[in-house]
N, CA, C and O of each residue as an XYZ file, in Angstrom:
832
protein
N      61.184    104.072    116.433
C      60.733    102.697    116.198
C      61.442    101.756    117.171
O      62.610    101.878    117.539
N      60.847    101.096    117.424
C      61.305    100.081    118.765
C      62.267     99.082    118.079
O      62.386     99.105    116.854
N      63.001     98.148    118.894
C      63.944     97.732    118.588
C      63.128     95.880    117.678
O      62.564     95.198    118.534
N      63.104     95.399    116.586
C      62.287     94.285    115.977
C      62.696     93.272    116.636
O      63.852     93.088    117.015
N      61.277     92.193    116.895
C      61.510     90.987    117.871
C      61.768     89.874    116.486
O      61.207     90.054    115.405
N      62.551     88.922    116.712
C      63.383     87.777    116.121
C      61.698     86.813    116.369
O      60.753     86.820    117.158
N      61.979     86.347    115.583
C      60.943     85.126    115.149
C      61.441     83.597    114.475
O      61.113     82.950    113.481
N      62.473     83.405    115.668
C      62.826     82.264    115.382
C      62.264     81.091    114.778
O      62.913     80.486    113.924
N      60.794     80.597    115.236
C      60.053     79.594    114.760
C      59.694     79.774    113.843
O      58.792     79.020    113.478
N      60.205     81.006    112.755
C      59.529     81.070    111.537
C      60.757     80.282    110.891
O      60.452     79.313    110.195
N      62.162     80.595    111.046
C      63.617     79.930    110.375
C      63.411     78.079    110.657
O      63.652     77.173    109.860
N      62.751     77.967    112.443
C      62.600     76.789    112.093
C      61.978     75.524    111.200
O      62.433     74.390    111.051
N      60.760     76.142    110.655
C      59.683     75.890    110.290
C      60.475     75.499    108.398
O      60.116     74.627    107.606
N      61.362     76.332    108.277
C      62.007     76.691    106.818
C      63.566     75.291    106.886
O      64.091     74.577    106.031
N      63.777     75.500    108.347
C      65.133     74.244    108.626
C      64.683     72.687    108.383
O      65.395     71.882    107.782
N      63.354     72.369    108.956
C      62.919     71.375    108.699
C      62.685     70.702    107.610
O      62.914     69.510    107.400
N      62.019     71.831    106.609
C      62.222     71.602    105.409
C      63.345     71.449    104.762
O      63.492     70.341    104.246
N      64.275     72.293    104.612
C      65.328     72.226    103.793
C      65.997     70.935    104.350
O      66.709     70.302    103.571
N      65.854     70.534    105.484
C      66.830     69.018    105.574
C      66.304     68.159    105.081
O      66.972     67.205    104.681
N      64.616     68.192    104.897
C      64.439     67.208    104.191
C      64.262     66.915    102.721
O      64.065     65.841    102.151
N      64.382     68.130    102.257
C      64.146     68.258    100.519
C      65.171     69.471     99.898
O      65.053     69.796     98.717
N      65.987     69.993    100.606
C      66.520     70.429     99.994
C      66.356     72.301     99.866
O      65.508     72.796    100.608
N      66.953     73.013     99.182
C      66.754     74.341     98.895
C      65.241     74.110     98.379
O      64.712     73.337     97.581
N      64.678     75.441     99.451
C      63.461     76.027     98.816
C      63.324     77.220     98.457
O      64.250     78.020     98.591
N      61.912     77.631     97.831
C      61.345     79.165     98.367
C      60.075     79.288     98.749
O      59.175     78.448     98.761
N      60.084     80.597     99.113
C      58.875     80.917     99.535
C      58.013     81.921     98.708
O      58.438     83.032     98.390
N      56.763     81.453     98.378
C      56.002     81.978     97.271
C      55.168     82.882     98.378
O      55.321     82.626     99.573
N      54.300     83.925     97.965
C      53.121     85.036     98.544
C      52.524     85.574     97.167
O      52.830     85.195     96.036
N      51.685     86.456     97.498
C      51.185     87.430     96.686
C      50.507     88.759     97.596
O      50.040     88.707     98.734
N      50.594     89.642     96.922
C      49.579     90.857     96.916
C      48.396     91.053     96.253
O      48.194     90.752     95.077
N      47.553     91.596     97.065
C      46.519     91.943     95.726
C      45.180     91.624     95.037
O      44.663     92.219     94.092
N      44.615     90.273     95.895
C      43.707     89.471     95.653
C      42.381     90.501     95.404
O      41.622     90.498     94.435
N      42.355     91.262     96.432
C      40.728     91.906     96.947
C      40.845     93.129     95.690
O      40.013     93.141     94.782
N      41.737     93.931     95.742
C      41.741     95.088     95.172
C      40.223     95.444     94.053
O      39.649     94.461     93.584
N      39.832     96.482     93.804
C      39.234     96.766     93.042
C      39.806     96.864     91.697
O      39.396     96.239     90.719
N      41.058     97.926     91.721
C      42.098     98.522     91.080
C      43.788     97.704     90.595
O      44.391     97.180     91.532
N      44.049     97.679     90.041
C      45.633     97.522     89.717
C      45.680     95.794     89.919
O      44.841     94.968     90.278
N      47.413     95.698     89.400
C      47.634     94.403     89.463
C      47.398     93.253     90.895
O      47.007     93.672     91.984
N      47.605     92.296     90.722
C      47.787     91.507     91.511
C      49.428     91.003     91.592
O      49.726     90.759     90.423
N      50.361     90.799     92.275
C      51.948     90.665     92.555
C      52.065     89.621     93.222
O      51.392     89.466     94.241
N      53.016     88.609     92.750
C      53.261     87.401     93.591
C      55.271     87.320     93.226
O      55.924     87.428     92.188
N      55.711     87.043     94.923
C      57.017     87.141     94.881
C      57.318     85.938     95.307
O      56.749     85.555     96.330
N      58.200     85.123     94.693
C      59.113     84.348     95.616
C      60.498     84.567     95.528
O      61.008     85.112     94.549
N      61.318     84.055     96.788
C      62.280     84.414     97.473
C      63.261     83.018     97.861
O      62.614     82.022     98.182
N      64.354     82.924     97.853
C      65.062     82.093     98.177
C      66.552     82.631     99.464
O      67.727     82.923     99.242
N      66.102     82.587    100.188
C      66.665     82.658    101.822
C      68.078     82.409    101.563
O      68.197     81.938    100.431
N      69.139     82.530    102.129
C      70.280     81.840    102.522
C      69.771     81.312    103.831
O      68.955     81.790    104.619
N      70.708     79.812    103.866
C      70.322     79.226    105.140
C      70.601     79.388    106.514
O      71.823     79.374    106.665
N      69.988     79.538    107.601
C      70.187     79.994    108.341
C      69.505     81.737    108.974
O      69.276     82.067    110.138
N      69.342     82.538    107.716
C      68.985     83.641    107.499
C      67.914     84.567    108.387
O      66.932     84.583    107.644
N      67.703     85.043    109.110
C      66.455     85.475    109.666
C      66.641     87.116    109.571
O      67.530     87.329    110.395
N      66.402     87.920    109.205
C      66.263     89.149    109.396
C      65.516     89.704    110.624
O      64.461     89.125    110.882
N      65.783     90.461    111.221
C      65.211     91.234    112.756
C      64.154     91.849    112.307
O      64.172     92.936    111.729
N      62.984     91.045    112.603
C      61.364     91.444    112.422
C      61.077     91.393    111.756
O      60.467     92.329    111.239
N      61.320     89.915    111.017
C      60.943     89.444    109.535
C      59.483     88.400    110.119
O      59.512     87.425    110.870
N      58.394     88.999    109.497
C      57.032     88.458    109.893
C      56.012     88.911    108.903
O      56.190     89.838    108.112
N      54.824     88.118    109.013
C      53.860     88.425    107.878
C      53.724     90.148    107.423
O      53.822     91.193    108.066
N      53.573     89.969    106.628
C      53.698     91.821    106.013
C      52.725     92.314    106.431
O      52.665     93.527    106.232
N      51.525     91.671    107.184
C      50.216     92.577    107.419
C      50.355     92.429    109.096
O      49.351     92.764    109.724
N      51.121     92.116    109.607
C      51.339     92.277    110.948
C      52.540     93.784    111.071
O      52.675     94.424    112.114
N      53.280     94.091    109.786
C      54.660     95.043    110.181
C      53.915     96.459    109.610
O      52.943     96.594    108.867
N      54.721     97.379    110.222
C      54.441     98.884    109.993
C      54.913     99.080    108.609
O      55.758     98.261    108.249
N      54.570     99.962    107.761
C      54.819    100.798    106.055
C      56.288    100.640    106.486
O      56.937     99.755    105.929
N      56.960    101.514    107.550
C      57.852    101.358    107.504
C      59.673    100.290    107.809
O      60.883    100.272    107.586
N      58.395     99.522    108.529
C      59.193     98.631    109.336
C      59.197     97.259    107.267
O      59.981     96.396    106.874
N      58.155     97.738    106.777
C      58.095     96.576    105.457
C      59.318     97.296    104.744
O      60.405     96.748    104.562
N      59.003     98.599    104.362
C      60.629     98.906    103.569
C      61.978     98.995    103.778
O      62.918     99.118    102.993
N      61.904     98.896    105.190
C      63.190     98.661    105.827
C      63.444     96.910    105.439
O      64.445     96.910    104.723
N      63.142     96.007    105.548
C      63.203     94.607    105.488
C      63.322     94.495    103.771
O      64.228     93.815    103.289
N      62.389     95.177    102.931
C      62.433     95.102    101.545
C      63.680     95.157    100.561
O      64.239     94.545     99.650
N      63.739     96.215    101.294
C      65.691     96.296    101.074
C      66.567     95.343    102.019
O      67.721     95.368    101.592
N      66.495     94.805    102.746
C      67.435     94.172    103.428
C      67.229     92.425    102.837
O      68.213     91.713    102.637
N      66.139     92.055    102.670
C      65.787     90.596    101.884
C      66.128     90.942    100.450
O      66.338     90.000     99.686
N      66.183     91.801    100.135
C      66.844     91.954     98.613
C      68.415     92.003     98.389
O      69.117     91.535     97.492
N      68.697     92.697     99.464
C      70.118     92.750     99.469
C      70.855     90.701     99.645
O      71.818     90.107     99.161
N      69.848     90.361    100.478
C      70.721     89.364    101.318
C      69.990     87.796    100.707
O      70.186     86.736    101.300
N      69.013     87.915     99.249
C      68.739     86.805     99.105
C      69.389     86.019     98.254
O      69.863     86.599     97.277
N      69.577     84.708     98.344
C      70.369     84.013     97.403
C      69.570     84.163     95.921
O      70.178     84.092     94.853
N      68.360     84.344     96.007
C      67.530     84.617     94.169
C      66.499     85.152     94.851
O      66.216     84.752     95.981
N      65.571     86.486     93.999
C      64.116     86.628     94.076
C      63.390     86.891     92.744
O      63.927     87.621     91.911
N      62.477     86.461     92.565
C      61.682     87.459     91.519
C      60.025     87.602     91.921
O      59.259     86.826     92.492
N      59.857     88.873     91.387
C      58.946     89.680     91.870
C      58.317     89.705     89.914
O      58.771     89.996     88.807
N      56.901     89.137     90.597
C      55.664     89.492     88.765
C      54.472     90.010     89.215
O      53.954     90.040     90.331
N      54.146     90.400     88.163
C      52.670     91.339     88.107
C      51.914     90.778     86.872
O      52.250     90.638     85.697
N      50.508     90.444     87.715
C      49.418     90.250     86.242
C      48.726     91.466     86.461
O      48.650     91.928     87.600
N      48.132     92.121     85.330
C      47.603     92.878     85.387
C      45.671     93.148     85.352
O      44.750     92.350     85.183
N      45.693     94.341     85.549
C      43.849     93.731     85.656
C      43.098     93.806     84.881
O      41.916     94.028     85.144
N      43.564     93.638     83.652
C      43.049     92.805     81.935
C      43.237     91.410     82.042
O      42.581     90.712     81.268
N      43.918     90.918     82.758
C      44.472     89.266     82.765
C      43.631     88.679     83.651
O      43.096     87.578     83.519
N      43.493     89.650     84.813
C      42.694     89.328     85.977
C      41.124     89.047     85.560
O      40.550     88.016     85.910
N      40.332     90.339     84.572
C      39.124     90.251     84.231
C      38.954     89.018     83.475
O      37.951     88.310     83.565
N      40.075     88.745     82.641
C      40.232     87.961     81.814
C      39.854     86.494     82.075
O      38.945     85.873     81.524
N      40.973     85.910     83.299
C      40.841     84.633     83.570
C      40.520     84.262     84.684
O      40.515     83.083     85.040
N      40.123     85.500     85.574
C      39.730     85.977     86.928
C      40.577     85.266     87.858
O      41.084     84.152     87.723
N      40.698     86.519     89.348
C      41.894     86.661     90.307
C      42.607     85.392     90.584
O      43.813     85.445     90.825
N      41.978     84.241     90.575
C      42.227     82.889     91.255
C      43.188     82.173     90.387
O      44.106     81.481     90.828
N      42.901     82.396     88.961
C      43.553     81.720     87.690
C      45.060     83.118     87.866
O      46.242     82.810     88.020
N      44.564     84.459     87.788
C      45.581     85.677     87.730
C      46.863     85.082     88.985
O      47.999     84.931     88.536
N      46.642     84.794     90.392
C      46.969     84.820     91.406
C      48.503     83.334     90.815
O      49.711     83.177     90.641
N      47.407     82.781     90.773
C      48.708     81.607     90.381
C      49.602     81.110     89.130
O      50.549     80.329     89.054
N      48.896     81.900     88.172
C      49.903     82.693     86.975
C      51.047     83.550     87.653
O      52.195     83.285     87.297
N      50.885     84.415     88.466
C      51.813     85.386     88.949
C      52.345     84.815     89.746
O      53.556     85.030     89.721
N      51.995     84.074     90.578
C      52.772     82.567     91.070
C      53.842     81.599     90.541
O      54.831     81.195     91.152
N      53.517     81.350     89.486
C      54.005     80.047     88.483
C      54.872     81.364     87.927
O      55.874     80.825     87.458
N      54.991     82.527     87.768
C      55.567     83.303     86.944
C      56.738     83.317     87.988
O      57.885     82.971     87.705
N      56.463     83.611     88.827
C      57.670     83.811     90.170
C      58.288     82.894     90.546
O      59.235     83.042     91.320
N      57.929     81.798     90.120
C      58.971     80.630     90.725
C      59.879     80.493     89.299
O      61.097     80.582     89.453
N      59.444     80.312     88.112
C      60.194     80.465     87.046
C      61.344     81.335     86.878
O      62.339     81.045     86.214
N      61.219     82.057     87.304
C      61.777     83.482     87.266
C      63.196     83.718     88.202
O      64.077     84.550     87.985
N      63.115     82.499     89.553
C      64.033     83.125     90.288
C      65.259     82.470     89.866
O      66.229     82.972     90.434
N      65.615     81.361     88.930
C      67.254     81.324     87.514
C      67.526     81.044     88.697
O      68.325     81.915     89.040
N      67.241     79.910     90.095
C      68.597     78.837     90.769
C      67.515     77.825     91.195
O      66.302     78.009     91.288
N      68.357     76.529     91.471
C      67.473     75.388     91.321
C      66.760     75.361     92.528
O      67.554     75.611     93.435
N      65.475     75.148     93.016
C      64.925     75.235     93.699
C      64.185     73.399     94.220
O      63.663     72.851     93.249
N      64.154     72.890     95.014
C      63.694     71.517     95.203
C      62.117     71.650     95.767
O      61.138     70.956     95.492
N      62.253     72.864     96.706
C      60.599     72.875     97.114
C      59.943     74.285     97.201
O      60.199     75.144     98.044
N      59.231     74.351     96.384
C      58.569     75.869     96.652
C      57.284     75.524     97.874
O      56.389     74.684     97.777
N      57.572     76.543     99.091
C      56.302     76.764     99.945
C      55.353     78.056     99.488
O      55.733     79.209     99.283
N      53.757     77.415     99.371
C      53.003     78.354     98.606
C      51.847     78.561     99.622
O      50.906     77.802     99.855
N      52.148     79.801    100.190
C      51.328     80.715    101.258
C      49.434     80.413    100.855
O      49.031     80.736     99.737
N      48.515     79.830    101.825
C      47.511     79.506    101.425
C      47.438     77.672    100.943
O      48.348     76.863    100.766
N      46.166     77.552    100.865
C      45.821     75.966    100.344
C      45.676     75.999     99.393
O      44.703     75.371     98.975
N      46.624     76.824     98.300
C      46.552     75.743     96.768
C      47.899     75.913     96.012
O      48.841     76.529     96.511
N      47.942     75.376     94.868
C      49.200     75.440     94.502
C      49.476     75.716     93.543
O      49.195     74.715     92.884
N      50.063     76.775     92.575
C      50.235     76.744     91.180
C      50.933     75.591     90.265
O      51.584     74.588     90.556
N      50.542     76.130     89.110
C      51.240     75.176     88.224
C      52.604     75.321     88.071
O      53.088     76.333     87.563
N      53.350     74.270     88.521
C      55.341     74.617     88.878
C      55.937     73.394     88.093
O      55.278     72.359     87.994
N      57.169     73.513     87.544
C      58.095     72.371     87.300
C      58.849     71.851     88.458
O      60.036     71.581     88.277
N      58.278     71.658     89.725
C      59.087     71.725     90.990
C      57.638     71.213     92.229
O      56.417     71.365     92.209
N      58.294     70.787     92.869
C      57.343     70.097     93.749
C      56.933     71.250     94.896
O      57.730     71.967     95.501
N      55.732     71.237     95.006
C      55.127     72.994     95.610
C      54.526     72.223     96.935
O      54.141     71.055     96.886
N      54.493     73.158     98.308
C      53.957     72.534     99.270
C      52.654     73.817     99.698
O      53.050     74.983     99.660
N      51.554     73.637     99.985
C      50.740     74.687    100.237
C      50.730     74.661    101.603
O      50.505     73.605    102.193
N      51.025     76.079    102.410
C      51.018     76.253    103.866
C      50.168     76.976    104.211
O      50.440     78.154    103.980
N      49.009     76.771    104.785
C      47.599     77.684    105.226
C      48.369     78.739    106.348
O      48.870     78.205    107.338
N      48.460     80.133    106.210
C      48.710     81.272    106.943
C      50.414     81.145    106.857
O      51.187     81.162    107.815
N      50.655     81.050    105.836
C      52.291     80.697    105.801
C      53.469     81.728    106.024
O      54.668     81.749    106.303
N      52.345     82.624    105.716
C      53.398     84.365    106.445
C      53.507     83.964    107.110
O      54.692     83.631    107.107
N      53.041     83.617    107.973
C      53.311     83.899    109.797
C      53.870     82.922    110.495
O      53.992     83.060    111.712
N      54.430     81.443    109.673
C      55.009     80.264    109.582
C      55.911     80.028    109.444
O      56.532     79.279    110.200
N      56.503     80.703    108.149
C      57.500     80.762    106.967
C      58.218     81.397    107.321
O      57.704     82.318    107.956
N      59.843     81.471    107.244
C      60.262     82.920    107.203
C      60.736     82.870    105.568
O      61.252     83.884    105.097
N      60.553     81.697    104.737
C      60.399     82.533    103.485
C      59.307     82.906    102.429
O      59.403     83.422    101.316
N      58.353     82.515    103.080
C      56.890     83.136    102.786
C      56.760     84.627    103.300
O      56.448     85.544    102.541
N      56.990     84.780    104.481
C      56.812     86.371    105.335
C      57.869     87.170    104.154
O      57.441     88.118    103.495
N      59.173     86.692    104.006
C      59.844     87.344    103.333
C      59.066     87.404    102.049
O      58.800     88.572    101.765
N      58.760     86.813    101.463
C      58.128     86.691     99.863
C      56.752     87.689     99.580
O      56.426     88.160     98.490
N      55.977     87.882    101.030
C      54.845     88.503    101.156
C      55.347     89.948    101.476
O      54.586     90.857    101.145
N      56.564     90.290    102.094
C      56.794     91.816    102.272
C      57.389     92.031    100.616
O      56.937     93.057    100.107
N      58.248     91.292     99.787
C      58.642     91.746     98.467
C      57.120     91.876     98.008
O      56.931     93.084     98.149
N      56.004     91.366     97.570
C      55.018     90.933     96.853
C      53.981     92.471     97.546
O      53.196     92.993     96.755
N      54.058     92.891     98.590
C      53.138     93.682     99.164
C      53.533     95.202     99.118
O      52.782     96.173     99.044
N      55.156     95.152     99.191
C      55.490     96.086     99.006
C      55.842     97.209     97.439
O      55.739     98.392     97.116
N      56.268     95.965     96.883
C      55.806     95.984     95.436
C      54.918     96.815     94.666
O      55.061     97.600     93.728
N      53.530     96.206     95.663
C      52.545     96.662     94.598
C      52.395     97.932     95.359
O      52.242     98.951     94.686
N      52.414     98.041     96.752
C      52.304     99.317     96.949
C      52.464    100.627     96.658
O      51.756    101.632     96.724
N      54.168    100.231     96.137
C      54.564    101.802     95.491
C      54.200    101.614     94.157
O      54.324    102.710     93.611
N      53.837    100.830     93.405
C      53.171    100.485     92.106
C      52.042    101.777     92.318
O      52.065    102.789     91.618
N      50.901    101.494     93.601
C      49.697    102.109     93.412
C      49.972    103.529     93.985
O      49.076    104.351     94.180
N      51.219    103.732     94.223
C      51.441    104.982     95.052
C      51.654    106.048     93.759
O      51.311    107.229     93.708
N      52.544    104.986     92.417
C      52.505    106.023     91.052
C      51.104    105.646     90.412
O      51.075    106.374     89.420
N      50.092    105.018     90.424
C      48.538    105.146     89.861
C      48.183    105.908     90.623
O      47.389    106.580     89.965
N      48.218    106.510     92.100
C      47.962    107.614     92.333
C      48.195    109.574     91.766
O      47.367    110.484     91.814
N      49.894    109.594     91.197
C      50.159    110.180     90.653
C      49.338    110.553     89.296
O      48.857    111.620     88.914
N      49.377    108.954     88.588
C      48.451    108.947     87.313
C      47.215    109.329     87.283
O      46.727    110.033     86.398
N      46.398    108.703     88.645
C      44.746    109.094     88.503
C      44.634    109.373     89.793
O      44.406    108.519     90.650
N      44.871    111.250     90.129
C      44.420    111.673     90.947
C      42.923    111.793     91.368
O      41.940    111.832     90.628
N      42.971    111.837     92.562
C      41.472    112.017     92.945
C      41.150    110.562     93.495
O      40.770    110.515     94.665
N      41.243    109.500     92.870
C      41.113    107.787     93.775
C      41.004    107.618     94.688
O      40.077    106.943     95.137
N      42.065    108.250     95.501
C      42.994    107.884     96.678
C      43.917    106.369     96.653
O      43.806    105.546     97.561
N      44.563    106.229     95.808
C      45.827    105.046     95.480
C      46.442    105.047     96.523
O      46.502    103.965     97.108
N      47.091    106.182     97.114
C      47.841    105.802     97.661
C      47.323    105.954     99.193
O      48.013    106.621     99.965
N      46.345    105.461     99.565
C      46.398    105.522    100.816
C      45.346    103.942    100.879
O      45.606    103.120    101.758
N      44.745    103.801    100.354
C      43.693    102.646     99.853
C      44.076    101.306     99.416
O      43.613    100.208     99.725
N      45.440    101.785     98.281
C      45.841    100.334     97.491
C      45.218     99.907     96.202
O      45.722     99.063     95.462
N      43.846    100.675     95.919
C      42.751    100.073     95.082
C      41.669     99.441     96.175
O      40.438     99.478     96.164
N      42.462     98.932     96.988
C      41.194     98.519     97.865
C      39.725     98.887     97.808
O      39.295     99.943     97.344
N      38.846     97.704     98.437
C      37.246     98.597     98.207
C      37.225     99.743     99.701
O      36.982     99.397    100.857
N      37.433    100.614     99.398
C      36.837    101.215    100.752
C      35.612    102.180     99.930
O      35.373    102.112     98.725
N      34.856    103.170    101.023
C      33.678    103.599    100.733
C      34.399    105.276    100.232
O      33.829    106.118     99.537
N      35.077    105.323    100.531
C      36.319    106.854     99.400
C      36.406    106.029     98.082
O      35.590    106.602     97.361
N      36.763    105.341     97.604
C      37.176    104.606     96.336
C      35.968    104.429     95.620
O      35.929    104.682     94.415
N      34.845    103.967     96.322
C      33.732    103.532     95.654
C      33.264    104.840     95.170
O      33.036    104.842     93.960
N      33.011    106.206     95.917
C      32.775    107.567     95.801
C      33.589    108.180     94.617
O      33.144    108.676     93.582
N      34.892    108.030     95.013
C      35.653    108.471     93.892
C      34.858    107.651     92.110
O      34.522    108.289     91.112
N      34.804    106.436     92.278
C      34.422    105.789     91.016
C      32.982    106.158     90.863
O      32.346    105.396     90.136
N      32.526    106.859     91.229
C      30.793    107.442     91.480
C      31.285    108.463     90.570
O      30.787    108.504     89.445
N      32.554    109.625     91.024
C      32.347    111.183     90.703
C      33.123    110.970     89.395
O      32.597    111.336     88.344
N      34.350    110.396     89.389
C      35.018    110.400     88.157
C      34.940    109.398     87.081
O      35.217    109.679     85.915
N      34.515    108.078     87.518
C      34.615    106.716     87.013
C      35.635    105.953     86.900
O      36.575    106.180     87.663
N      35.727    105.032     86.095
C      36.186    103.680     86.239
C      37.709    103.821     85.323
O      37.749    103.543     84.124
N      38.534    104.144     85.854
C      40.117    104.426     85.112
C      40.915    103.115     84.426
O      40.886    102.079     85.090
N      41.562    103.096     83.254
C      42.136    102.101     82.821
C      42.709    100.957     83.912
O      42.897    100.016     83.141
N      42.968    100.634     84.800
C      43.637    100.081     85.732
C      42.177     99.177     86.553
O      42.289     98.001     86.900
N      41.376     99.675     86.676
C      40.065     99.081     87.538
C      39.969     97.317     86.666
O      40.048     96.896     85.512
N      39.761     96.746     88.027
C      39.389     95.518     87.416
C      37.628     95.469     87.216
O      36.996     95.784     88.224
N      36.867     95.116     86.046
C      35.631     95.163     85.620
C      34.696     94.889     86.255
O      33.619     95.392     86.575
N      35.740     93.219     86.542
C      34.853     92.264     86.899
C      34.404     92.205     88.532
O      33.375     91.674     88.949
N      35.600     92.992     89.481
C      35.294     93.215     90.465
C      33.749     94.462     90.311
O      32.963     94.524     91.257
N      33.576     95.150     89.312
C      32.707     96.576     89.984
C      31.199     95.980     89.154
O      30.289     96.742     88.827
N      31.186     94.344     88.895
C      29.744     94.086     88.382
C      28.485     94.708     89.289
O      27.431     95.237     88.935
N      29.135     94.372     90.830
C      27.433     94.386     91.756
C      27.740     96.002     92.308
O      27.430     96.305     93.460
N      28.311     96.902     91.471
C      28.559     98.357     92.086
C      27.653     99.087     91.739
O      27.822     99.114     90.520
N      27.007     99.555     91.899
C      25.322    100.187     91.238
C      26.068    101.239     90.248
O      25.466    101.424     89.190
N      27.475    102.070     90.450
C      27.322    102.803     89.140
C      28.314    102.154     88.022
O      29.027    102.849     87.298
N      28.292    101.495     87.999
C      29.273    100.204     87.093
C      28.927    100.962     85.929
O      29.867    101.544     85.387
N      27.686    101.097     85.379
C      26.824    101.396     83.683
C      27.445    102.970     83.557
O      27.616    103.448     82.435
N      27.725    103.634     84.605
C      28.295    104.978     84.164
C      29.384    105.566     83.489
O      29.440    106.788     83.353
């Protein structure tokens, strides 16, 4: 693995802020599209100054280059917490309402005072704390990028044991994702406790 490039303008982007409001974090999620399994939203609170070597949006870094950093932002954050709604909650109040529940769950969660949460995307959950929405904020943030490798990585090995559970899927190579193996698989075996419903309405074998 090659040696990780520094992404300074992501720390800057996080300096500006904090001088002007104070300690923040950075909110993400996993999970939106999935067919299958939860949806995961992490936020993260940086020490200042902080940049980790090839800390960048989680869908730009390699499987391995994310668990290497996963452990190293865990080791080195001043607070994180990491939540999961699940995809009864999801069918329930659907992904958009799920997404920022697991949101609002994660900022609650990280027990130190926080002045500004940055929330990856244009909207904002419901917070006791003044929330700023940053359109593409992985790639902005360095505590969004950080918040999106906890939140992505998360669910990953989450779906790597629903693979264990419901062989035959392909979990762990997919995510739940829609691909055209997943859709096949839910053709031959069907629709496993974990499937969200409401995603497989327009799936022609949904009734099976």
């Amino acid at each position: 693995m090659s040696a990780p490039a520094l992404h300074p303008e992501l720390l800057a982007f996080d300096q500006d802020l904090r001088q002007r409001f104070g300690t923040l974090c950075g909110v993400d999620e996993a999970g939106r599209g999935p067919l299958a399994g939860p949806v995961c939203a992490a936020a993260v609170v940086l020490p200042e100054g902080y940049l980790p070597a090839g800390l960048n949006d989680s869908k730009k870094l390699t499987e391995k280059r994310r668990e290497l950093l996963f452990d190293e932002i865990r080791e080195n954050a001043v607070a994180y917490s990491v939540q999961l709604v699940d995809n009864e909650i999801i069918d329930d109040i659907n992904i958009l309402n799920a997404t920022m529940q697991a949101m609002a769950q994660a900022i609650a969660g990280l027990g130190v005072p926080v002045e500004l949460a940055l929330i990856d995307g244009n909207r904002c959950p419901p917070a006791d704390l003044p929330c700023q929405a940053v359109v593409q904020g992985d790639a902005r943030s360095a505590s969004i990028a950080a918040a999106s490798i906890l939140a992505k990585v998360t669910r990953d090995r989450l779906m790597l044991e629903y693979d264990q559970l419901f062989p035959g899927y392909g979990f762990a190579r997919h995510k739940g994702y829609p691909t055209k193996a997943h859709y096949q698989a839910l053709t031959q075996l069907g629709v496993t406790p974990i499937h969200r419903l409401t995603f497989l309405k327009k799936w022609k074998g949904r009734s099976q």
